[in-house]
Coordinates of C-alpha atoms in Angstrom, one line a residue:
X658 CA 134.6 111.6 125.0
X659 CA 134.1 108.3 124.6
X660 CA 131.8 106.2 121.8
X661 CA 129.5 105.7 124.1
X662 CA 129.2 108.9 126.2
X663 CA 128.7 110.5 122.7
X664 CA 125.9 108.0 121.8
X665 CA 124.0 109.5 124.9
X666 CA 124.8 112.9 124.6
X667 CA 123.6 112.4 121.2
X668 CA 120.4 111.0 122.8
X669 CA 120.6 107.5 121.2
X670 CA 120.9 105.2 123.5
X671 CA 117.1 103.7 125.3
X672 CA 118.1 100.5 126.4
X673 CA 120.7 98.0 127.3
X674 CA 121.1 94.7 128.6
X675 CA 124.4 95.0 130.4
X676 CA 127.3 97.8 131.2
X677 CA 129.5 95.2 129.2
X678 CA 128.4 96.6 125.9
X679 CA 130.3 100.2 127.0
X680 CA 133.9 98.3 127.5
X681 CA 132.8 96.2 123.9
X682 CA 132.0 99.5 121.4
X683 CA 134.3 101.7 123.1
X684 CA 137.1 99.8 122.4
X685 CA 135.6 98.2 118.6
X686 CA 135.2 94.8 120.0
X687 CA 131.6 94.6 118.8
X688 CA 130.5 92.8 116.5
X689 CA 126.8 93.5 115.8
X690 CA 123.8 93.3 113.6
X691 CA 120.9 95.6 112.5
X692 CA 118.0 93.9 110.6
X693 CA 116.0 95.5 107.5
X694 CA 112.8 93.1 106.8
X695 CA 112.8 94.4 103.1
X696 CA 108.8 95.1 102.6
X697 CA 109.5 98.1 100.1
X698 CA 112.7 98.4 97.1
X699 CA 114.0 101.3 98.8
X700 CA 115.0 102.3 102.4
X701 CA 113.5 105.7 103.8
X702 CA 114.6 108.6 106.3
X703 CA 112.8 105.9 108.8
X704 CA 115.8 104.1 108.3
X705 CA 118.4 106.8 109.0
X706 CA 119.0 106.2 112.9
X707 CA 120.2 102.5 112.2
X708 CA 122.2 103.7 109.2
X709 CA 123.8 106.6 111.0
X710 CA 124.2 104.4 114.6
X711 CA 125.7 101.8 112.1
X712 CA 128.4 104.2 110.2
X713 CA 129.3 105.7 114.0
X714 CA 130.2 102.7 115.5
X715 CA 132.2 101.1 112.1
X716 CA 134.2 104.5 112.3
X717 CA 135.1 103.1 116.4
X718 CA 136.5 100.3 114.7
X719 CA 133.5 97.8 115.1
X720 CA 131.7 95.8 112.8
X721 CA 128.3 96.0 111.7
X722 CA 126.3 93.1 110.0
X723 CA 123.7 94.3 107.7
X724 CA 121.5 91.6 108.0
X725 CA 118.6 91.9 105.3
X726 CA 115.2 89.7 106.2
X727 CA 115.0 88.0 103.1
X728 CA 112.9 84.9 105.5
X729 CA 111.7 87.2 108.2
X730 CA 109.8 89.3 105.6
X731 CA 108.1 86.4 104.6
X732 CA 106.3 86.5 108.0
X733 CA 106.2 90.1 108.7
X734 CA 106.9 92.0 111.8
X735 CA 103.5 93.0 113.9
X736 CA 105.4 95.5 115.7
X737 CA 103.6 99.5 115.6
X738 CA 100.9 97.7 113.7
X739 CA 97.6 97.2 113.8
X740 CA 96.7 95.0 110.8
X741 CA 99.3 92.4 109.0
X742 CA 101.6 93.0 106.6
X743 CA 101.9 92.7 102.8
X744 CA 103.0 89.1 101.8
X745 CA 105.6 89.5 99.2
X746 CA 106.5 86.4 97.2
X747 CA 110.4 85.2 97.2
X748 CA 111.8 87.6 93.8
X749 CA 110.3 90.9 95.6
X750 CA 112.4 90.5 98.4
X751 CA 115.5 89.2 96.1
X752 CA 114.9 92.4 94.3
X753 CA 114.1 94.5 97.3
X754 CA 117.5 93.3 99.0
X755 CA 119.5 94.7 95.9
X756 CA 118.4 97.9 96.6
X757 CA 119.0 98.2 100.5
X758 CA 122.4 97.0 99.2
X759 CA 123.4 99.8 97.0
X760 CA 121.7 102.1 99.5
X761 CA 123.9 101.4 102.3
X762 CA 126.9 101.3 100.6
X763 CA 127.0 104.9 101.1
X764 CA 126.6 104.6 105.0
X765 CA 128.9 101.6 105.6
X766 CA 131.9 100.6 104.4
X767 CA 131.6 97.1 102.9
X768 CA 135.1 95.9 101.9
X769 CA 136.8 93.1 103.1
X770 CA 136.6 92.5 106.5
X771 CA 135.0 95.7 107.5
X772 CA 131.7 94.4 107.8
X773 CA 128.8 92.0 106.3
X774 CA 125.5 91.9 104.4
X775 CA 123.8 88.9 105.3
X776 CA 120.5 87.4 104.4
X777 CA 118.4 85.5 107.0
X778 CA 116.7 83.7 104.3
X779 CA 119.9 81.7 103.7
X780 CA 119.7 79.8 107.1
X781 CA 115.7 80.6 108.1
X782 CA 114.2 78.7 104.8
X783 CA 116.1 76.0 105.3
X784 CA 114.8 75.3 108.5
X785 CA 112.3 71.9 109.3
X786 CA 110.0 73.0 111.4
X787 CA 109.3 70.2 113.7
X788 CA 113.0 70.2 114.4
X789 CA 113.3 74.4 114.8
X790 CA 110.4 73.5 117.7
X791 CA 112.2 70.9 119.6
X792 CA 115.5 72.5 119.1
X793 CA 114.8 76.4 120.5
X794 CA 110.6 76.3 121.2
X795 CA 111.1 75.1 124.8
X796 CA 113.2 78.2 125.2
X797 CA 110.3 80.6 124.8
X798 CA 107.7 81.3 127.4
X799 CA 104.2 82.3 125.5
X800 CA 103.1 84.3 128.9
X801 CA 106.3 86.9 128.5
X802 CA 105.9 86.8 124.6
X803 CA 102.3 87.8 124.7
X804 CA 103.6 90.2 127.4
X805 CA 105.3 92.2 125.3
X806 CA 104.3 95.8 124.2
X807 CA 104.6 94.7 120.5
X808 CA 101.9 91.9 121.0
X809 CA 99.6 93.5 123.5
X810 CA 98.2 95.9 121.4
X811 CA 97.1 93.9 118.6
X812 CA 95.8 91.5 120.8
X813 CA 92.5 92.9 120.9
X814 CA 92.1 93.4 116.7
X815 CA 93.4 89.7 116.5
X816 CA 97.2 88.4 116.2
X817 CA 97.5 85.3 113.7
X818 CA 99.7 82.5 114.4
X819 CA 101.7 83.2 111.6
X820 CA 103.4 86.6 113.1
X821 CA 103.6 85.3 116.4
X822 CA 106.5 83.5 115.7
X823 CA 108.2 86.3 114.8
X824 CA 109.9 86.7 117.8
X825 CA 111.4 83.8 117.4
X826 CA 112.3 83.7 114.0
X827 CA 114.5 87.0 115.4
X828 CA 115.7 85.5 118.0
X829 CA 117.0 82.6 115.9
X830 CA 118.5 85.1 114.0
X831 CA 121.2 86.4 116.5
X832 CA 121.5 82.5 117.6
X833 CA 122.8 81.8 114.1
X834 CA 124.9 84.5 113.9
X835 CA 126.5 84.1 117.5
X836 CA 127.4 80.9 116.4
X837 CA 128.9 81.5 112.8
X838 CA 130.0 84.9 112.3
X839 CA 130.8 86.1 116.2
X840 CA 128.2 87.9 116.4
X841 CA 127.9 89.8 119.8
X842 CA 125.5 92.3 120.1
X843 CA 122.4 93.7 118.4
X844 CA 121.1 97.0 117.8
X845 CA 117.3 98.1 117.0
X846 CA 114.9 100.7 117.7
X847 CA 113.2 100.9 120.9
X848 CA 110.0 99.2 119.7
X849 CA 112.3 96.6 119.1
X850 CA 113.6 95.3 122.9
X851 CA 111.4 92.5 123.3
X852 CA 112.3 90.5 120.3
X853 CA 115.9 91.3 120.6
X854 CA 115.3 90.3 124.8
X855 CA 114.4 87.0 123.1
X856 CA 117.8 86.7 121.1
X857 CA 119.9 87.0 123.9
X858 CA 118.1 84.7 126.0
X859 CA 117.7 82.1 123.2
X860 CA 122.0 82.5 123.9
X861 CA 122.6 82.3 127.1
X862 CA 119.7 79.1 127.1
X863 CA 121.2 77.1 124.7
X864 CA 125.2 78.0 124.9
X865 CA 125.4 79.3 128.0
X866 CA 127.4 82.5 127.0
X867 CA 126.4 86.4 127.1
X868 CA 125.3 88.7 124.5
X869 CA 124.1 91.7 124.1
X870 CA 121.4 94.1 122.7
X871 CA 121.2 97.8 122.7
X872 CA 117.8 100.0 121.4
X873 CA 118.5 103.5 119.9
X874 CA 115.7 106.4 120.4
X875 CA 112.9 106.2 118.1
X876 CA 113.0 109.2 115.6
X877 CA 109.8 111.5 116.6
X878 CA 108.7 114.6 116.8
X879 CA 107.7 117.1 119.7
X880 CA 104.1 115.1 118.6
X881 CA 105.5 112.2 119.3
X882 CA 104.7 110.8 115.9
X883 CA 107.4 108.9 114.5
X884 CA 109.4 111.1 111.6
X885 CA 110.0 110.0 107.8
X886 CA 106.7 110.4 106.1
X887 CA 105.5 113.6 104.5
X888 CA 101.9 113.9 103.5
X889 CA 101.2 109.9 105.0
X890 CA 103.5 108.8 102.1
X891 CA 107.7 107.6 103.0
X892 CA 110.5 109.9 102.5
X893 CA 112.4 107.7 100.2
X894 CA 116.2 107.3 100.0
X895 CA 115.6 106.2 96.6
X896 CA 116.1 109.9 94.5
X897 CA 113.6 107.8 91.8
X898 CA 110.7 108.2 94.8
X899 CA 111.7 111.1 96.4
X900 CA 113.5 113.2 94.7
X901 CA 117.2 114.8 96.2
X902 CA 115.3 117.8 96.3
X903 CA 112.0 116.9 97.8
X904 CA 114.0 115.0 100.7
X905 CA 116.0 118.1 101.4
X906 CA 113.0 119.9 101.6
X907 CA 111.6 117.0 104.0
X908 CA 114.4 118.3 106.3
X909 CA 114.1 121.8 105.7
X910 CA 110.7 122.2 107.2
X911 CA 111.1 120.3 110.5
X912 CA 109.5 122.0 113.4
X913 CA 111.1 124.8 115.0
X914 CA 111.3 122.0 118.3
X915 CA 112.7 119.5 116.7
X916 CA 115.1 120.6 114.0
X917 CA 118.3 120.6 117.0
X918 CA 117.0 117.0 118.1
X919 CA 117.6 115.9 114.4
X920 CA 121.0 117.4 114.1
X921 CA 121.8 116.2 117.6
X922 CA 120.5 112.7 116.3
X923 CA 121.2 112.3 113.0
X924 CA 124.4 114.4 111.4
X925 CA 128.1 113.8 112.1
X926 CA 128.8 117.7 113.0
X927 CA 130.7 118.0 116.1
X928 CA 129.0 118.1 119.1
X929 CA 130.6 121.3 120.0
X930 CA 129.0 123.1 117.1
X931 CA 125.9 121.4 118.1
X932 CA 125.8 123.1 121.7
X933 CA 126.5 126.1 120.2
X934 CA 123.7 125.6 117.6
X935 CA 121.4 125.1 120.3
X936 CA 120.9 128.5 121.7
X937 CA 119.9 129.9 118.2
X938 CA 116.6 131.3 118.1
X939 CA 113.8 133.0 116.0
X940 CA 115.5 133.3 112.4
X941 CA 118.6 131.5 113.1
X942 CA 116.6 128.4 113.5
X943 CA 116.6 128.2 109.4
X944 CA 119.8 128.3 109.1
X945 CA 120.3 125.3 111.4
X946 CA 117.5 123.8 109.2
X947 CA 119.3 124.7 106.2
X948 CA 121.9 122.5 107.7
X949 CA 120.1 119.7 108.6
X950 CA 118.7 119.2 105.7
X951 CA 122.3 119.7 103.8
X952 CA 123.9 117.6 106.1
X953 CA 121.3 114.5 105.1
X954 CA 120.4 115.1 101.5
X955 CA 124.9 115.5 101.2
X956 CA 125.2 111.8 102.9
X957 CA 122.2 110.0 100.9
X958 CA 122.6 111.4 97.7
X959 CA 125.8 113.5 97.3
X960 CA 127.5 116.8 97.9
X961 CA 126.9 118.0 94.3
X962 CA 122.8 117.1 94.5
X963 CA 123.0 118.5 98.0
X964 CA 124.2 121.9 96.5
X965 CA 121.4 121.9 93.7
X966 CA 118.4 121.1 96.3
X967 CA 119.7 123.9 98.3
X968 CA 120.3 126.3 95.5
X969 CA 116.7 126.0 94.3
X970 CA 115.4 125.8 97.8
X971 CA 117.1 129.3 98.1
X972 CA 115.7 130.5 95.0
X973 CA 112.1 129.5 95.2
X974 CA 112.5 131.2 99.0
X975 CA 113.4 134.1 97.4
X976 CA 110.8 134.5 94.8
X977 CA 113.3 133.3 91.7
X978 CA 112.1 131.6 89.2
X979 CA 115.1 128.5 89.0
X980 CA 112.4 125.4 88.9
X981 CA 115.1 122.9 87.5
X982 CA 115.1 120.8 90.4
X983 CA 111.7 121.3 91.6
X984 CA 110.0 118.4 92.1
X985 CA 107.7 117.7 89.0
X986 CA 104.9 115.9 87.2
X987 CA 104.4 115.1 83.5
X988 CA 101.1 114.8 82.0
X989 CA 99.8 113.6 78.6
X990 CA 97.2 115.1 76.6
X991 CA 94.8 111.9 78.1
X992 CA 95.4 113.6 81.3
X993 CA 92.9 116.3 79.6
X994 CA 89.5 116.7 79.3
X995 CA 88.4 118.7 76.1
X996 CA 92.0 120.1 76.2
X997 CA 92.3 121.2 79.8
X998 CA 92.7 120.3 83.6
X999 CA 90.9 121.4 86.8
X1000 CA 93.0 122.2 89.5
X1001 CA 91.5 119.6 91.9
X1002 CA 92.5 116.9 89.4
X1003 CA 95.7 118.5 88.9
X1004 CA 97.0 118.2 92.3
X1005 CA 96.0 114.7 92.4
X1006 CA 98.0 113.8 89.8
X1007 CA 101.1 116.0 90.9
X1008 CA 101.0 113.8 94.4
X1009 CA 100.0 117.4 96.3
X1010 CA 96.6 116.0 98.0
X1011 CA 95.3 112.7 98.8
X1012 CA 91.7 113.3 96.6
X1013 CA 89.7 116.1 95.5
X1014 CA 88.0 116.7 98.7
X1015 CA 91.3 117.6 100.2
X1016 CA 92.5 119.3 96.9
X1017 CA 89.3 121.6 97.4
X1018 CA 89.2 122.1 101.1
X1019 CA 93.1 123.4 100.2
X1020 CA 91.8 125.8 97.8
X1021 CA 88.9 127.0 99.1
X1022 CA 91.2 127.8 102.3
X1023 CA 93.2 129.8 100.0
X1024 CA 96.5 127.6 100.6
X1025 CA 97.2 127.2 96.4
X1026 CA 98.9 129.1 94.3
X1027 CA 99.6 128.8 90.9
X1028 CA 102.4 130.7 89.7
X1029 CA 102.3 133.3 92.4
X1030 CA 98.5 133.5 91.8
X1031 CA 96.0 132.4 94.4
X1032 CA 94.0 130.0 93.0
X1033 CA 90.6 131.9 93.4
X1034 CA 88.0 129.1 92.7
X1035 CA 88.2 124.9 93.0
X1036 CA 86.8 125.2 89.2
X1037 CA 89.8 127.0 87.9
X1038 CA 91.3 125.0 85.3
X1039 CA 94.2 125.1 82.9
X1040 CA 94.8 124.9 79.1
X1041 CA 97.2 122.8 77.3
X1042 CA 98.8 125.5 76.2
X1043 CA 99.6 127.1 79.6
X1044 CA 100.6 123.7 80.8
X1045 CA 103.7 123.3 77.8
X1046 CA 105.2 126.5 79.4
X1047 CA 104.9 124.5 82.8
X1048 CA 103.2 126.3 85.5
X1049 CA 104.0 126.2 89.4
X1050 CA 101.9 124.7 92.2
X1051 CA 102.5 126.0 95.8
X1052 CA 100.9 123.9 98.6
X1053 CA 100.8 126.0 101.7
X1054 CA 103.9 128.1 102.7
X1055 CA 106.7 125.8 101.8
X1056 CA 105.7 123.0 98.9
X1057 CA 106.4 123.5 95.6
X1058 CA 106.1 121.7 92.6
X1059 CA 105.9 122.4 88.9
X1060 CA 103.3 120.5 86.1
X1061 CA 104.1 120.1 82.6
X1062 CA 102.5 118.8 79.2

């Protein structure tokens, strides 16, 4: 099987530009680039197709170009959005970069020769803009930009000037990097095609030679929402905001429909094994879950963490009382109010509802327990004496997570 017949029986592959880009990654004459626009300090399980697709296609001796948006994060990317983005000043998105860096050192091997990190803001701030507008603006029709899906729909809400260029701020980007690092071919997600559309056209218009994009499937679920976020908040890869454990239970509670997709997608196991997976049922299905989330949690934050979240996972599952690598909060006695805390409060604190109404709506529904207790009453409260033992919050059937003082 070949690179890219295992991309598509993998179910990766959306979109490309020409059958050109088969001959290229099957035989690791790509060169290519992934962005990051670095709006956050760490990377989340968002981020895992384009880490994964990157590490598959370095291991078929291409070369991936980690190209970091130090300059297009200072614009923001409207795609999937419906309001603008955060503007972050120039030492956020220094520091943001760092991180990515040390993140995807574990996908991608960096050494020399073996690929790049670049950062757009090295040849995009430099830029005079009268001369970026005479030099590539004539190469961009405003009717097909403002055709594309990424516009359209925040067309109605309003579009500012400011993230309409965008597009070509991308575009430039794979311009550049044709030019002066041989850079043949991009990769992006699906919501992605128009901009990268522009990159290649922004080639062929102004050096009249061929390159060529690719989009990967968007990570979603049987929903169709897109996967990464637990309770509205990121799955981090960052084990500072989202701890080894917590992410491995991210992955252990996918849906029954979607926990093949994401082993299929996402993990390097053999496709063989995968087809074989595939016609477990019923009770089987946590085992492949088990996996899953092994598989992932063992690639972003190591074989020996991977064996601890799974360990307690077990044990919690099992009614044993190993909370060492339970997710946890810490309070202070000024977390108290004459020396204790309600439970509506506490969950607030402990990240396990949005607000109190939730926190009570959970309770009243009898989805809280507290040590194996049902929490009978959203007045219960607790003393700061039971809190120094540490006591256990369960959120439904599957979250746990344990409060000291």
């Amino acid at each position: 099987m070949t690179l890219y017949e295992e991309l598509q029986a993998r179910g990766l592959v959306a979109q490309i530009t020409d059958n050109e880009i088969i001959d290229l990654i099957n035989n690791g004459k790509a060169t290519f680039y992934i962005g990051f626009d670095c709006t956050a300090d760490s990377l989340t399980a968002g981020h895992f197709m384009a880490l994964t697709l990157m590490k598959r296609l370095q291991m078929a001796g291409n070369k991936p170009i980690a190209l970091i948006g130090g300059g297009t994060t200072m614009i923001g990317d409207p795609s999937g959005r419906t309001d603008m983005r955060k503007m972050l000043t120039k030492e956020d998105i220094a520091h943001n970069a760092a991180c990515f860096k040390k993140q995807m050192e574990k996908f991608i091997d960096f050494s020399e020769g073996k690929a790049l990190m670049l950062n757009n803001a090295d040849w995009l701030l430099n830029l005079n803009y009268v001369e970026l507008l005479r030099d590539v603006g004539a190469c961009f029709s405003v009717n097909n930009m403002l055709r594309a899906k990424r516009y359209e729909q925040r067309m109605e809400k309003g579009l500012s000037f400011l993230e309409f260029n965008y597009m070509i701020m991308q575009s430039y980007d794979f311009y550049y990097m044709f030019q002066h690092y041989g850079c043949n071919m991009q990769f992006g997600g699906d919501d992605q095609w128009s901009n990268m559309l522009g990159g290649t056209e922004l080639i062929r218009r102004k050096l009249g030679k061929d390159a060529y994009a690719m989009t990967i499937t968007l990570l979603t679920d049987s929903q169709g929402k897109k996967m990464g976020k637990t309770a509205g908040n990121a799955v981090w890869l960052d084990p500072n905001k989202t701890s080894p454990f917590e992410f491995y239970q991210y992955w252990r509670n996918v849906g029954d429909a979607d926990v093949m997709k994401c082993i299929r997608m996402l993990t390097f196991l053999p496709l063989e094994q995968i087809d074989e997976m595939s016609t477990w049922k019923d009770q089987r299905l946590n085992e492949a879950k088990e996996i899953l989330a092994y598989e992932l949690t063992k690639m972003v934050h190591g074989e020996e963490e991977a064996e601890k979240a799974q360990n307690a996972a077990r044990a919690l599952f099992s009614g044993a009382a190993d909370t060492e690598h339970m997710p946890s909060t810490q309070l202070t006695e000024a977390d108290l109010t004459d020396g204790s805390i309600g439970i509506l409060t506490l969950m607030v604190k402990a990240g396990l509802a949005a607000s109190n109404g939730e926190a009570r709506r959970l309770v009243v529904q009898g989805g809280v327990l507290v040590d194996g207790e049902k929490v009978a009453a959203p007045t219960v409260s607790f003393t700061a004496d039971q809190l120094k033992n540490g006591i256990v919050i369960k959120k439904g059937k599957k979250i746990y997570h344990k409060v000291t003082l």
